[in-house]
Short mmCIF file of C-alpha atoms and ligand atoms in Angstrom, two decimals:
data_model
loop_
_atom_site.label_atom_id
_atom_site.label_comp_id
_atom_site.label_asym_id
_atom_site.label_seq_id
_atom_site.Cartn_x
_atom_site.Cartn_y
_atom_site.Cartn_z
CA MET A 1 17.47 -34.85 -50.20
CA LYS A 2 15.67 -37.39 -52.39
CA LYS A 3 11.90 -37.52 -51.99
CA PRO A 4 10.98 -40.90 -50.49
CA LEU A 5 8.65 -43.27 -52.36
CA ILE A 6 5.78 -44.17 -50.04
CA GLY A 7 3.86 -47.32 -50.91
CA ILE A 8 0.18 -47.12 -49.96
CA THR A 9 -1.75 -50.38 -49.80
CA THR A 10 -5.08 -50.53 -51.63
CA GLY A 11 -8.27 -52.55 -51.40
CA ASN A 12 -10.43 -54.14 -54.06
CA GLN A 13 -13.96 -52.89 -54.53
CA LEU A 14 -16.75 -54.41 -56.64
CA ILE A 15 -18.54 -51.85 -58.80
CA THR A 16 -22.25 -52.59 -58.45
CA GLU A 17 -23.84 -50.14 -60.89
CA GLY A 18 -23.30 -48.37 -64.19
CA ILE A 19 -21.42 -49.48 -67.25
CA LEU A 20 -18.60 -50.95 -65.13
CA CYS A 21 -21.00 -53.06 -63.02
CA GLY A 22 -19.27 -56.30 -62.07
CA THR A 23 -15.76 -54.86 -62.41
CA VAL A 24 -13.41 -55.09 -59.42
CA ARG A 25 -11.36 -51.96 -58.90
CA ALA A 26 -8.19 -51.52 -56.84
CA GLY A 27 -8.08 -48.24 -54.98
CA VAL A 28 -7.65 -46.12 -51.90
CA SER A 29 -9.01 -42.78 -50.68
CA CYS A 30 -7.21 -39.80 -52.24
CA ASP A 31 -6.74 -38.40 -48.70
CA TYR A 32 -3.73 -40.73 -48.24
CA ILE A 33 -2.22 -39.54 -51.52
CA GLN A 34 -2.69 -35.87 -50.62
CA ALA A 35 -1.25 -36.36 -47.12
CA VAL A 36 1.91 -38.02 -48.50
CA CYS A 37 2.32 -35.27 -51.11
CA ALA A 38 1.78 -32.58 -48.47
CA VAL A 39 4.85 -33.74 -46.51
CA GLY A 40 7.11 -34.18 -49.53
CA GLY A 41 6.74 -37.90 -50.23
CA ILE A 42 5.90 -39.55 -53.55
CA PRO A 43 2.87 -41.84 -53.22
CA ILE A 44 2.86 -45.21 -55.01
CA LEU A 45 -0.32 -47.29 -54.87
CA LEU A 46 0.27 -50.97 -54.16
CA PRO A 47 -2.34 -53.40 -55.52
CA VAL A 48 -3.13 -56.66 -53.70
CA ILE A 49 -1.13 -59.44 -55.34
CA THR A 50 -0.58 -62.92 -54.00
CA ASP A 51 2.78 -64.19 -55.31
CA GLU A 52 5.23 -63.72 -52.44
CA GLN A 53 8.29 -63.28 -54.63
CA SER A 54 6.51 -60.57 -56.64
CA ILE A 55 5.40 -58.84 -53.42
CA VAL A 56 9.02 -58.64 -52.26
CA ILE A 57 10.19 -57.21 -55.61
CA MET A 58 7.34 -54.66 -55.56
CA LEU A 59 8.30 -53.55 -52.04
CA SER A 60 12.00 -53.32 -52.83
CA TYR A 61 11.23 -50.11 -54.76
CA ILE A 62 9.59 -48.23 -51.88
CA ASP A 63 11.25 -46.36 -49.01
CA GLY A 64 8.31 -46.50 -46.62
CA LEU A 65 4.92 -48.19 -46.30
CA ILE A 66 1.45 -46.96 -45.37
CA LEU A 67 -1.04 -49.70 -44.51
CA SER A 68 -4.36 -48.05 -45.34
CA GLY A 69 -7.84 -48.43 -43.87
CA GLY A 70 -10.36 -51.00 -45.08
CA GLY A 71 -12.49 -53.97 -44.11
CA ASP A 72 -12.16 -56.48 -41.30
CA ILE A 73 -9.28 -58.89 -40.75
CA ASP A 74 -9.89 -62.65 -40.87
CA PRO A 75 -10.08 -63.74 -37.20
CA GLY A 76 -8.59 -67.10 -38.25
CA LEU A 77 -5.29 -65.22 -38.43
CA TYR A 78 -5.40 -64.87 -34.64
CA GLN A 79 -6.92 -68.31 -34.02
CA GLU A 80 -10.52 -67.24 -33.50
CA GLU A 81 -13.75 -68.33 -35.18
CA PRO A 82 -15.94 -65.54 -36.66
CA GLN A 83 -18.19 -63.92 -34.06
CA LEU A 84 -21.41 -61.96 -34.49
CA GLY A 85 -20.59 -58.47 -35.70
CA LEU A 86 -17.66 -59.45 -37.91
CA GLY A 87 -17.80 -57.68 -41.30
CA ASN A 88 -16.44 -58.68 -44.70
CA VAL A 89 -12.94 -60.12 -44.81
CA SER A 90 -10.46 -60.39 -47.68
CA PRO A 91 -7.93 -63.21 -47.19
CA GLU A 92 -5.88 -62.01 -50.19
CA ARG A 93 -5.53 -58.48 -48.80
CA ASP A 94 -4.74 -59.84 -45.32
CA LEU A 95 -1.97 -62.03 -46.73
CA PHE A 96 -0.57 -59.25 -48.91
CA GLU A 97 -0.46 -56.71 -46.08
CA ILE A 98 0.93 -59.14 -43.48
CA THR A 99 3.69 -60.15 -45.91
CA ALA A 100 4.33 -56.48 -46.76
CA SER A 101 4.52 -55.32 -43.13
CA LYS A 102 6.83 -58.20 -42.10
CA TYR A 103 9.11 -57.64 -45.09
CA CYS A 104 9.36 -53.86 -44.66
CA ILE A 105 9.97 -54.11 -40.91
CA GLN A 106 12.63 -56.76 -41.44
CA GLN A 107 14.31 -54.45 -44.00
CA GLY A 108 14.17 -51.51 -41.57
CA LYS A 109 11.78 -49.58 -43.82
CA PRO A 110 9.45 -47.25 -41.89
CA VAL A 111 5.82 -48.43 -41.63
CA LEU A 112 2.73 -46.41 -40.75
CA GLY A 113 -0.50 -48.35 -40.14
CA ILE A 114 -3.80 -46.46 -40.25
CA CYS A 115 -7.09 -47.92 -38.90
CA ARG A 116 -7.11 -51.40 -40.46
CA GLY A 117 -3.35 -50.89 -40.84
CA ILE A 118 -2.67 -50.78 -37.08
CA GLN A 119 -4.70 -53.97 -36.75
CA ILE A 120 -2.70 -55.65 -39.54
CA ILE A 121 0.60 -54.82 -37.81
CA ASN A 122 -0.74 -56.20 -34.53
CA VAL A 123 -2.06 -59.44 -36.07
CA ALA A 124 1.07 -59.91 -38.23
CA PHE A 125 3.21 -60.01 -35.07
CA GLY A 126 0.96 -62.19 -32.93
CA GLY A 127 -1.61 -59.84 -31.38
CA THR A 128 -5.40 -60.22 -31.34
CA LEU A 129 -8.43 -58.00 -32.07
CA TYR A 130 -11.92 -57.35 -30.87
CA GLN A 131 -13.87 -58.60 -33.90
CA ASP A 132 -16.58 -56.11 -32.98
CA ILE A 133 -16.16 -53.73 -30.05
CA LEU A 134 -19.89 -53.45 -29.31
CA GLN A 135 -20.44 -57.23 -29.25
CA GLN A 136 -17.24 -58.16 -27.43
CA LYS A 137 -16.27 -55.34 -25.10
CA ASN A 138 -18.91 -55.60 -22.44
CA ASP A 139 -18.05 -52.67 -20.19
CA TYR A 140 -18.07 -48.90 -20.77
CA CYS A 141 -17.50 -47.98 -24.40
CA LEU A 142 -17.30 -44.70 -26.34
CA GLN A 143 -18.68 -44.19 -29.83
CA HIS A 144 -15.88 -45.32 -32.16
CA ASN A 145 -17.89 -45.33 -35.39
CA GLN A 146 -18.85 -41.69 -35.76
CA THR A 147 -21.60 -40.43 -38.05
CA SER A 148 -20.07 -36.93 -38.24
CA PRO A 149 -18.02 -36.01 -41.32
CA LYS A 150 -14.60 -37.57 -41.71
CA TYR A 151 -12.60 -34.47 -40.76
CA VAL A 152 -14.53 -33.86 -37.49
CA ALA A 153 -12.73 -34.83 -34.27
CA THR A 154 -15.12 -36.71 -31.98
CA HIS A 155 -13.14 -38.43 -29.23
CA THR A 156 -10.09 -37.69 -27.10
CA VAL A 157 -6.98 -39.81 -27.50
CA ASN A 158 -4.50 -39.81 -24.60
CA ILE A 159 -0.88 -40.08 -25.70
CA GLU A 160 1.79 -41.84 -23.61
CA LYS A 161 4.70 -39.58 -22.69
CA GLY A 162 8.01 -40.87 -23.98
CA SER A 163 6.44 -42.57 -26.99
CA LYS A 164 7.39 -41.88 -30.61
CA LEU A 165 3.82 -40.63 -31.15
CA HIS A 166 4.26 -38.13 -28.30
CA GLN A 167 7.50 -36.92 -29.89
CA LEU A 168 5.63 -36.32 -33.16
CA ILE A 169 2.44 -34.72 -31.80
CA GLN A 170 4.03 -33.07 -28.73
CA LYS A 171 0.75 -33.18 -26.81
CA ASN A 172 -0.55 -35.36 -23.97
CA SER A 173 -3.92 -35.70 -25.69
CA ILE A 174 -5.56 -34.87 -28.99
CA ARG A 175 -9.08 -35.03 -30.37
CA THR A 176 -9.42 -37.36 -33.34
CA ASN A 177 -12.03 -38.77 -35.68
CA SER A 178 -13.03 -42.43 -35.25
CA PHE A 179 -14.27 -44.88 -37.88
CA HIS A 180 -13.72 -48.38 -36.55
CA HIS A 181 -15.73 -51.20 -35.03
CA GLN A 182 -12.74 -53.49 -34.49
CA ALA A 183 -9.80 -52.69 -32.20
CA ILE A 184 -6.70 -54.24 -30.68
CA LYS A 185 -7.45 -56.63 -27.80
CA HIS A 186 -4.03 -58.10 -26.93
CA ILE A 187 -1.02 -56.18 -28.21
CA ALA A 188 1.65 -58.12 -30.11
CA PRO A 189 4.97 -58.89 -28.36
CA GLY A 190 7.62 -56.26 -29.12
CA PHE A 191 5.08 -53.42 -29.36
CA ILE A 192 3.80 -50.85 -26.88
CA VAL A 193 0.52 -48.98 -26.63
CA ASN A 194 1.24 -45.31 -27.37
CA SER A 195 -2.32 -43.97 -27.08
CA PHE A 196 -5.79 -44.89 -25.85
CA THR A 197 -9.26 -43.49 -25.30
CA GLN A 198 -11.02 -43.07 -21.94
CA ASP A 199 -12.79 -46.44 -22.34
CA GLY A 200 -9.45 -48.25 -22.60
CA ILE A 201 -9.58 -48.86 -26.36
CA ILE A 202 -6.06 -48.90 -27.83
CA GLU A 203 -5.75 -46.07 -30.38
CA GLY A 204 -2.08 -46.42 -31.24
CA LEU A 205 0.91 -48.76 -31.07
CA GLU A 206 4.57 -48.64 -31.95
CA SER A 207 7.50 -51.03 -32.18
CA GLN A 208 9.94 -51.18 -29.27
CA THR A 209 12.78 -52.26 -31.53
CA SER A 210 12.30 -50.66 -34.98
CA GLU A 211 13.07 -47.01 -35.63
CA PHE A 212 9.63 -46.19 -37.07
CA VAL A 213 6.82 -48.75 -37.01
CA LEU A 214 3.76 -46.92 -35.80
CA GLY A 215 0.02 -47.45 -36.01
CA VAL A 216 -2.97 -45.27 -35.23
CA GLN A 217 -6.57 -46.38 -35.03
CA TRP A 218 -7.99 -43.08 -36.26
CA HIS A 219 -7.67 -41.48 -39.70
CA PRO A 220 -5.13 -38.60 -39.63
CA GLU A 221 -5.18 -38.40 -43.45
CA MET A 222 -8.87 -37.40 -43.35
CA MET A 223 -8.17 -34.55 -40.91
CA ALA A 224 -4.93 -33.27 -42.42
CA LEU A 225 -6.48 -30.29 -44.24
CA ASN A 226 -8.44 -29.00 -41.23
CA HIS A 227 -6.04 -30.07 -38.48
CA PRO A 228 -2.48 -29.51 -39.75
CA ASN A 229 -0.94 -31.18 -36.69
CA MET A 230 -2.21 -34.50 -38.06
CA LEU A 231 0.40 -34.06 -40.78
CA SER A 232 3.12 -34.44 -38.15
CA ILE A 233 2.49 -38.20 -38.19
CA PHE A 234 3.15 -38.27 -41.96
CA ASN A 235 6.11 -35.95 -41.47
CA GLY A 236 7.54 -38.47 -39.00
CA LEU A 237 7.23 -41.20 -41.62
CA ILE A 238 9.02 -39.12 -44.27
CA GLN A 239 11.84 -38.15 -41.90
CA ALA A 240 12.28 -41.78 -40.85
CA CYS A 241 12.51 -42.77 -44.55
CA GLN A 242 15.20 -40.16 -45.15
CA LEU A 243 17.15 -41.29 -42.09
CA HIS A 244 16.90 -44.91 -43.18
CA SER A 245 18.14 -44.19 -46.71
CA LEU A 246 21.06 -42.19 -45.25
CA SER A 247 22.03 -45.05 -42.94
CA ALA A 248 21.72 -47.51 -45.85
CA LEU A 249 24.30 -45.42 -47.76
CA ASN A 250 26.85 -45.53 -44.92
MN1 MN B 301 -11.66 -44.68 -31.81
#
């Protein structure tokens, strides 16, 4: 079967030292690329562009989409003013990724959102976020921004039975890494929570209507080498892409 082309969104980063000081680079952590290769996909990096027609043409080439991690999402997109604790936002990246997720979902292309990516899916379809968990969630809260290395699991994520995520992981709970200070507050209509931590923070969502539109708040790509079961999430994406291309043929 044909290897699916998996688009991975990128972010822009200003180089602040050396001969390239002042240059803006488009990029993403190689962990995403390695994870896609490890499950038999072909990774394609997608730069942030703003022309909607060009975005649609770019996305027409890919079989599935990974929304990668990155900075904060503009709270204006869910009708809030910026609160204390909000980090840097990139309106261009927000617009690109919201357009990309809506287009791919409308086309039935599988979508996997990771960290910022789960938040983008939620905001794109009408959900809201905690701009900063520590400032805005007043009750009991775990550490969600770990200082341990990226591949170290630090908190327990409980997985809802009957969810797509449960089908993929086949466990009622897993230990995951955690590198986020924002999180989903109100989940978008048409989506369900598929996993959460003990403090009630939403760690995963999935679409009730699409075959494979799934987000996780942790970083499975960073753990894939040391915790092979994290690859099952990427495997699910690849299988969904293959199913979708088969159904498109019929
Ligand atoms: Mn977490």
